[in-house]
mmCIF file of N, CA and C in Angstrom:
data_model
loop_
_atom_site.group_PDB
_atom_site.id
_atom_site.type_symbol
_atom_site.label_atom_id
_atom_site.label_comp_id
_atom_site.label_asym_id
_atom_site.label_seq_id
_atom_site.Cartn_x
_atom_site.Cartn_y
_atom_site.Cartn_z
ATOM 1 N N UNK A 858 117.900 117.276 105.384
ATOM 2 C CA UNK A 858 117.048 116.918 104.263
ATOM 3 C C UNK A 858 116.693 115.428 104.296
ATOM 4 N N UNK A 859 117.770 114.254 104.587
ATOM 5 C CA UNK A 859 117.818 113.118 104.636
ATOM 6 C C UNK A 859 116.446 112.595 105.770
ATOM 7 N N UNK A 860 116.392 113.704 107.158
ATOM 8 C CA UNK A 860 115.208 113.437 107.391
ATOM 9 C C UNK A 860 113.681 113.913 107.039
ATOM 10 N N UNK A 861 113.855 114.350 106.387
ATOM 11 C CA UNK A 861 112.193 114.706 105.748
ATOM 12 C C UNK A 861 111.940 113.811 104.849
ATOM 13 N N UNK A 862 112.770 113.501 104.333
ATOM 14 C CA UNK A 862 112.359 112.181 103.006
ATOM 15 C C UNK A 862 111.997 110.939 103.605
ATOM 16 N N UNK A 863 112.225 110.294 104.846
ATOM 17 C CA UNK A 863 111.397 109.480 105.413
ATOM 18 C C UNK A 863 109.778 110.035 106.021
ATOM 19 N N UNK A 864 110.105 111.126 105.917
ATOM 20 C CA UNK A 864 108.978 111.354 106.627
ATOM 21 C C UNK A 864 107.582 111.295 105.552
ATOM 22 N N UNK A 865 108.609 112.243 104.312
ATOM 23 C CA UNK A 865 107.279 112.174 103.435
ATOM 24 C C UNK A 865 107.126 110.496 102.764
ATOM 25 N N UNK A 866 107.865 110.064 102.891
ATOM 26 C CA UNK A 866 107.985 108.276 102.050
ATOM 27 C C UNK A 866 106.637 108.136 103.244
ATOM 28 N N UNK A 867 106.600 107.901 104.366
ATOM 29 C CA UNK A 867 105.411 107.883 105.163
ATOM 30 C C UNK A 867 104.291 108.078 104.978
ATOM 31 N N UNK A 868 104.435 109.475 104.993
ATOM 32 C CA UNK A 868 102.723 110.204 104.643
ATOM 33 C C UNK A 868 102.267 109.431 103.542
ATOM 34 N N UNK A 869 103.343 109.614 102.192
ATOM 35 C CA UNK A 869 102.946 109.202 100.878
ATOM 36 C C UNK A 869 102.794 107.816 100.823
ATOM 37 N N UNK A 870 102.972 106.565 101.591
ATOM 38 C CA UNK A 870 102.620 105.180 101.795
ATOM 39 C C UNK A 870 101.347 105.252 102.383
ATOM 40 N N UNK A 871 101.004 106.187 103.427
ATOM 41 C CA UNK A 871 99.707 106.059 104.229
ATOM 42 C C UNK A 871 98.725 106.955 103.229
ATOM 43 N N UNK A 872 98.859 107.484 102.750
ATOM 44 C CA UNK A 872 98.201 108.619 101.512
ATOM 45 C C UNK A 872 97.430 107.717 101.053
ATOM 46 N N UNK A 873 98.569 106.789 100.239
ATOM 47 C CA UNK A 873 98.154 105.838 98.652
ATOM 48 C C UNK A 873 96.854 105.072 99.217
ATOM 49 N N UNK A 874 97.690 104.488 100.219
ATOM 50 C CA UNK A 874 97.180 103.325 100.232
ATOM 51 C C UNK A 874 95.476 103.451 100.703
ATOM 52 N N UNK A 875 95.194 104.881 101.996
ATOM 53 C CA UNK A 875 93.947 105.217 102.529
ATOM 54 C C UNK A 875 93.401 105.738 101.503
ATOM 55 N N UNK A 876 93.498 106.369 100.256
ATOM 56 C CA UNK A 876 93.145 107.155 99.248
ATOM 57 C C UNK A 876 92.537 105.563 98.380
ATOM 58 N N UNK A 877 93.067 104.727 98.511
ATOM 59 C CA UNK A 877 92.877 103.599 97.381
ATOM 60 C C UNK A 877 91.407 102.658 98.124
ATOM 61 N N UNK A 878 91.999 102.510 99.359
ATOM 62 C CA UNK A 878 90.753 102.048 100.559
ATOM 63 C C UNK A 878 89.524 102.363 100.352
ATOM 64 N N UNK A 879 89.502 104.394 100.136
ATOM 65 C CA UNK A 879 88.445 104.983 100.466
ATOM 66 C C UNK A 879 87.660 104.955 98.797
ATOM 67 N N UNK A 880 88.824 105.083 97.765
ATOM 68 C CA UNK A 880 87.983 104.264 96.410
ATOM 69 C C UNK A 880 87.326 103.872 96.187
ATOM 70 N N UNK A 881 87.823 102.298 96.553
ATOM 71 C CA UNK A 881 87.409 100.956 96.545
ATOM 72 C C UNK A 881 86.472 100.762 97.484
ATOM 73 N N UNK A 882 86.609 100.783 98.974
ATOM 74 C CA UNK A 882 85.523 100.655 99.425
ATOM 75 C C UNK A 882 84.193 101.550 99.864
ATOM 76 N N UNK A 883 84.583 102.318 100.459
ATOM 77 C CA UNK A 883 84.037 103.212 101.402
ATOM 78 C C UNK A 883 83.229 104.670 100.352
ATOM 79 N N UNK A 884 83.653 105.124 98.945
ATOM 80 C CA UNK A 884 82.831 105.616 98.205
ATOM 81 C C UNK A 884 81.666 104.846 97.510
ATOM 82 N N UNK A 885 82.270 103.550 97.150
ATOM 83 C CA UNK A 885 81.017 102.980 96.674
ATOM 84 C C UNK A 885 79.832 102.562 97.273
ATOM 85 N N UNK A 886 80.231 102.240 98.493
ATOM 86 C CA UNK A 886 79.135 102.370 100.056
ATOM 87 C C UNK A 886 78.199 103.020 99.811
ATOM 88 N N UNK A 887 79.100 104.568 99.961
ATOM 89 C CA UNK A 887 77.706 105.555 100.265
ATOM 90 C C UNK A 887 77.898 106.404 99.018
ATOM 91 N N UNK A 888 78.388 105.859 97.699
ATOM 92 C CA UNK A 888 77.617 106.087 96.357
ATOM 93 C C UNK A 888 76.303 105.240 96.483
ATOM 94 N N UNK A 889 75.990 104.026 97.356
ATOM 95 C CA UNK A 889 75.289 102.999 97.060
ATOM 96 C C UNK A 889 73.623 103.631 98.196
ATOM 97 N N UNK A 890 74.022 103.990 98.805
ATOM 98 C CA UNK A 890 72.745 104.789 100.217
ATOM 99 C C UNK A 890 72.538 105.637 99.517
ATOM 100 N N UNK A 891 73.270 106.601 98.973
ATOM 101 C CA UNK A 891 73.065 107.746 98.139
ATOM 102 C C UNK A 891 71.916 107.530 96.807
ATOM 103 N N UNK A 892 72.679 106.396 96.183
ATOM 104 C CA UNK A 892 71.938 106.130 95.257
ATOM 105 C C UNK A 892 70.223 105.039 95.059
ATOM 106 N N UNK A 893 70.649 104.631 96.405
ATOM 107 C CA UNK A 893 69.185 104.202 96.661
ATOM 108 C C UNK A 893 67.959 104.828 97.498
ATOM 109 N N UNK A 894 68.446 105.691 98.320
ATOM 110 C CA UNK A 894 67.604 107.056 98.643
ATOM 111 C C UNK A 894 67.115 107.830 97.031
ATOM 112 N N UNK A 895 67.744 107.978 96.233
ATOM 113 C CA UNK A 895 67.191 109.009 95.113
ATOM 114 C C UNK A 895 66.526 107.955 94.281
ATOM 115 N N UNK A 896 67.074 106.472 94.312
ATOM 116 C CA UNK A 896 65.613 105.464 93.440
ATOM 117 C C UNK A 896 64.620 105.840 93.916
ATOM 118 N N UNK A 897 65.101 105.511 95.427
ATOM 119 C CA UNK A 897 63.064 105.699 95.990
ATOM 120 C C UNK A 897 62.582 106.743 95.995
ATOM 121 N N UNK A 898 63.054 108.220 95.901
ATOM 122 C CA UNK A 898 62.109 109.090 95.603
ATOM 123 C C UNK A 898 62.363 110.175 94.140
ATOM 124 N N UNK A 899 62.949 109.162 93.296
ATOM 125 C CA UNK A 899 63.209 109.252 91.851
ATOM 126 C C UNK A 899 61.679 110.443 91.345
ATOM 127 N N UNK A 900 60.750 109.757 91.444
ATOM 128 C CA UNK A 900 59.891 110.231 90.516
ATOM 129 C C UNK A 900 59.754 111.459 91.104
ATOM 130 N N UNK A 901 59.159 111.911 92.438
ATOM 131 C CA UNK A 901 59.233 113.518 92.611
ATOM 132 C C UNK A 901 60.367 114.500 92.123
ATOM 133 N N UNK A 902 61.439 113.896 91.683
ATOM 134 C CA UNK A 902 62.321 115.025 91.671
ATOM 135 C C UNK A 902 63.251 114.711 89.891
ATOM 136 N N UNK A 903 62.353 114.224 89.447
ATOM 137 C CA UNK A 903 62.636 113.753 88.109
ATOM 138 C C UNK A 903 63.097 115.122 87.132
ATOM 139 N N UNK A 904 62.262 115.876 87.270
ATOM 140 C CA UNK A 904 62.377 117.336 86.890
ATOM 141 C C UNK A 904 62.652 118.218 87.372
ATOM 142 N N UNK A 905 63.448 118.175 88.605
ATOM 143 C CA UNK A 905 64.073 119.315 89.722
ATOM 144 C C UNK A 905 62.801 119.739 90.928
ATOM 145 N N UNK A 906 61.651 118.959 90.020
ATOM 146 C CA UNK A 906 60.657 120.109 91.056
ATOM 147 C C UNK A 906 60.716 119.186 92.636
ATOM 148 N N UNK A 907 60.150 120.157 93.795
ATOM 149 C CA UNK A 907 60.100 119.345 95.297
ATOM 150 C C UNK A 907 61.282 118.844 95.470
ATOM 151 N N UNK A 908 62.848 119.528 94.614
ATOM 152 C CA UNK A 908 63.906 118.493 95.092
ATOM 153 C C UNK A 908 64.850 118.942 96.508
ATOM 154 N N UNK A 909 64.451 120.283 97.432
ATOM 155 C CA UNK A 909 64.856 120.549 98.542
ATOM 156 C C UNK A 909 63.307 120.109 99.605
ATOM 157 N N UNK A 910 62.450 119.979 98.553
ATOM 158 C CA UNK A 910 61.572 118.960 100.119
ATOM 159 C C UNK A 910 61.829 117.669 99.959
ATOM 160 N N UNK A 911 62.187 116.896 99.571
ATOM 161 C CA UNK A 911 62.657 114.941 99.229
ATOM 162 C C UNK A 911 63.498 115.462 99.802
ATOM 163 N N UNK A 912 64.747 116.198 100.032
ATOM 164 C CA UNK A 912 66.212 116.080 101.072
ATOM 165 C C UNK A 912 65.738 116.976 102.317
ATOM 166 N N UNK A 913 64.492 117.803 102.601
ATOM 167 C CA UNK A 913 63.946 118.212 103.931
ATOM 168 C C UNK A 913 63.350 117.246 104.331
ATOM 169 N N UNK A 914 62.952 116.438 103.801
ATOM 170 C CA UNK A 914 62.133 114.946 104.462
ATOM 171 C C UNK A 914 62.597 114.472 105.803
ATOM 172 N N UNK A 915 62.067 113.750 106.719
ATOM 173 C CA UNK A 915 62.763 113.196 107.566
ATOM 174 C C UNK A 915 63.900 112.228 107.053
ATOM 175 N N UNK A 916 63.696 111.513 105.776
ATOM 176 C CA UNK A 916 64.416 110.233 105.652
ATOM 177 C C UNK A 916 65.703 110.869 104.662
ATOM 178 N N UNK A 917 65.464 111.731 104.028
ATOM 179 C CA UNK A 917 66.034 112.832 103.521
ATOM 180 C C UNK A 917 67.450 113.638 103.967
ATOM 181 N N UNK A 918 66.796 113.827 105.461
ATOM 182 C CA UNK A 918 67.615 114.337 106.842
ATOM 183 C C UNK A 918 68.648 113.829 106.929
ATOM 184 N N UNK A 919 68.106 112.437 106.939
ATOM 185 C CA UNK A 919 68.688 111.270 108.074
ATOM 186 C C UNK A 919 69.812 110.610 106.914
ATOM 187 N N UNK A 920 69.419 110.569 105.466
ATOM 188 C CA UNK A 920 70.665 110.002 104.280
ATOM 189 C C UNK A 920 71.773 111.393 104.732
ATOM 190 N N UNK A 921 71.502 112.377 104.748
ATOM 191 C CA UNK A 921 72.231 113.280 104.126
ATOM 192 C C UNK A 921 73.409 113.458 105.598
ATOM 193 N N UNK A 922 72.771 113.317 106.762
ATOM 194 C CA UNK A 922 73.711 113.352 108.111
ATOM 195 C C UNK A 922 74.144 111.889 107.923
ATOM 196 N N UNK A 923 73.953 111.097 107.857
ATOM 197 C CA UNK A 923 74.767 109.699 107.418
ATOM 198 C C UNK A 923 75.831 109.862 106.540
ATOM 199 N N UNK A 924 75.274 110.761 105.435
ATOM 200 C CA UNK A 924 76.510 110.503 104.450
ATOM 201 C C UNK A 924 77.633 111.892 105.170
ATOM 202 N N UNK A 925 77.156 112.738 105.457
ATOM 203 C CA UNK A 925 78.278 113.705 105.895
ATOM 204 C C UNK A 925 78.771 113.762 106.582
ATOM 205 N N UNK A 926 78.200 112.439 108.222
ATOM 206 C CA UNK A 926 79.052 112.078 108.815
ATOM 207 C C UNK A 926 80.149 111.066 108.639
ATOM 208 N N UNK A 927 79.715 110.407 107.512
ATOM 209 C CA UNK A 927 80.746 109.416 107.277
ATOM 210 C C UNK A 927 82.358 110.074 106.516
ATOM 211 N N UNK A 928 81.720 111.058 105.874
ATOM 212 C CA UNK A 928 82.730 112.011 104.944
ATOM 213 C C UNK A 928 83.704 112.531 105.981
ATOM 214 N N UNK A 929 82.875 113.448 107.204
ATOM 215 C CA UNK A 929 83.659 113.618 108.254
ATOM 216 C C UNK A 929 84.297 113.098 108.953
ATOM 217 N N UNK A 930 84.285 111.765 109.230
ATOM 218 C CA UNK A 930 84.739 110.469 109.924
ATOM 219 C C UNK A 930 86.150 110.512 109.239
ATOM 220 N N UNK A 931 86.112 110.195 107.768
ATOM 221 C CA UNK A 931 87.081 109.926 106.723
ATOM 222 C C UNK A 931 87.910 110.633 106.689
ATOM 223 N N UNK A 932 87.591 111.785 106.898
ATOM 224 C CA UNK A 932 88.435 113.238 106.526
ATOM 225 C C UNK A 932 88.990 113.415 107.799
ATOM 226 N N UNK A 933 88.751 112.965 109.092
ATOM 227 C CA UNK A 933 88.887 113.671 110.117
ATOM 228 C C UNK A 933 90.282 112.284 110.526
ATOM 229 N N UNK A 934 89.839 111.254 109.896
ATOM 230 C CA UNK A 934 90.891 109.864 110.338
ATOM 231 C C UNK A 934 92.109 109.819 109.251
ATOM 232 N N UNK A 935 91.845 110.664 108.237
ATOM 233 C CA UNK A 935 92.616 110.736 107.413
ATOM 234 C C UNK A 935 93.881 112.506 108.248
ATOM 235 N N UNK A 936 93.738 113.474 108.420
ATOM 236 C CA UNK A 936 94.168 114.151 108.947
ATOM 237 C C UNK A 936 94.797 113.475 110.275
ATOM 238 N N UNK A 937 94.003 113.036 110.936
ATOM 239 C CA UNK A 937 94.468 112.597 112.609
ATOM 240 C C UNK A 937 96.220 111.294 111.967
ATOM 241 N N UNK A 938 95.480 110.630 111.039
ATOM 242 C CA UNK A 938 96.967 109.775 110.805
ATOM 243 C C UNK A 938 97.937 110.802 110.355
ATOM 244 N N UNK A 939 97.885 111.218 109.319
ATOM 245 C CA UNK A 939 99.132 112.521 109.162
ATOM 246 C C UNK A 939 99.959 112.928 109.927
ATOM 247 N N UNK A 940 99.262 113.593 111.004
ATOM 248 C CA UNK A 940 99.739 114.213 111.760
ATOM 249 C C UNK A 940 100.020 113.605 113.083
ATOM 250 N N UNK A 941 99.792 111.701 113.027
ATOM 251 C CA UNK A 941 100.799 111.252 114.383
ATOM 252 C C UNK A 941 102.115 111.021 113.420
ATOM 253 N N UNK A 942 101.840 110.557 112.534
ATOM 254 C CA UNK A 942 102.829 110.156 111.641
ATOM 255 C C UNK A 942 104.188 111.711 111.763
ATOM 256 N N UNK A 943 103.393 112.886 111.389
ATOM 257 C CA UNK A 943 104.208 113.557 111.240
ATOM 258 C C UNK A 943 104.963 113.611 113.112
ATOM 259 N N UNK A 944 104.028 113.856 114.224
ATOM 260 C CA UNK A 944 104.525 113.698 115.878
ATOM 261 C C UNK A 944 105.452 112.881 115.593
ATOM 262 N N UNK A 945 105.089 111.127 115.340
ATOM 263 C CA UNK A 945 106.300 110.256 115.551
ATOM 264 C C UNK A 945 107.441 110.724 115.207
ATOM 265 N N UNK A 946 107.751 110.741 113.364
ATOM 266 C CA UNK A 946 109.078 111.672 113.194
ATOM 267 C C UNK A 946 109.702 112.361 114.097
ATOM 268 N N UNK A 947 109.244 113.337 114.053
ATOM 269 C CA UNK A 947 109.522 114.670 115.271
ATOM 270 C C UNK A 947 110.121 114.073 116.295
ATOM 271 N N UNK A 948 109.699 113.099 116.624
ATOM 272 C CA UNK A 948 110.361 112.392 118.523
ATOM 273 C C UNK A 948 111.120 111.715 118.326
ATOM 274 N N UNK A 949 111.185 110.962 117.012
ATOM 275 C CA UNK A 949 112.329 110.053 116.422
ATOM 276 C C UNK A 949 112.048 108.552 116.954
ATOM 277 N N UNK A 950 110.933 108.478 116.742
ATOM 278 C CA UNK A 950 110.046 107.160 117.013
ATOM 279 C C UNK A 950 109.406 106.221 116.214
ATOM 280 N N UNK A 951 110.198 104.846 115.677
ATOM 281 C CA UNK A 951 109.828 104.067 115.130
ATOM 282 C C UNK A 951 108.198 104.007 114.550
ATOM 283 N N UNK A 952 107.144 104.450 113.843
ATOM 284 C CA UNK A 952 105.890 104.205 112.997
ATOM 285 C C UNK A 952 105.581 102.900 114.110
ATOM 286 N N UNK A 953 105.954 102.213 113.493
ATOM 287 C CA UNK A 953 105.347 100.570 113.186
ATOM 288 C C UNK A 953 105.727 99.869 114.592
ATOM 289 N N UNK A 954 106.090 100.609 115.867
ATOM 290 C CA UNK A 954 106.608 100.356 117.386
ATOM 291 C C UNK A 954 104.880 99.737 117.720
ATOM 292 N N UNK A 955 105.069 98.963 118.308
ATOM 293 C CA UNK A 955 103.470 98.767 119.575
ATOM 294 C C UNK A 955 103.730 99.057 120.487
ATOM 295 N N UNK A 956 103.000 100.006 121.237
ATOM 296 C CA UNK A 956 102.698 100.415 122.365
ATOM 297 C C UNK A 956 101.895 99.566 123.341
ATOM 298 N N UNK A 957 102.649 98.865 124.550
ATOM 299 C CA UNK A 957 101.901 98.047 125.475
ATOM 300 C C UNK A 957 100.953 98.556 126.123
ATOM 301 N N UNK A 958 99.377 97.778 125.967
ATOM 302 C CA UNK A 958 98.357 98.650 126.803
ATOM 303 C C UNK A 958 98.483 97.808 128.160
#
């Protein structure tokens, strides 16, 4: 038992702290692309109408694969740490070791 409780003290330090990161920085980002793509084409879609042609647009396209790649990026770097974190444990290998390149 004594070793799982380091393990989760881990996850739950790398959790907080990437969860607080992605808050602070990295939502308000692309709350901010998000939200300046829909200023500029505010008025067509003021009333719902034309609001899947303004996001079929080319520029439309191009916000919406920006923002979902970035989501994916996040989500995908957030999983990938977990789970060295959880490997290291497992091998019984110091976190915070540098590896000489």
């Amino acid at each position: 038992m004594k070793k799982y409780g380091s393990l989760v003290k881990n996850i739950l330090q790398f959790t907080v702290i990437y969860k607080l990161i992605i808050l602070f920085a990295f939502s308000p980002l692309l709350r901010l692309v998000l939200k300046e793509y829909l200023k500029k084409v505010s008025v067509s879609i003021a009333f719902n109408q034309n609001m899947i042609e303004v996001f079929l647009s080319f520029q439309g396209i191009i916000i919406l694969l920006i923002l979902l790649l970035a989501m994916m990026f996040l989500i995908y770097y957030n999983l990938y740490v977990v789970i060295q974190i959880i490997t290291l444990e497992h091998q019984q290998k110091n976190i915070n070791s540098k590896k000489s390149f």
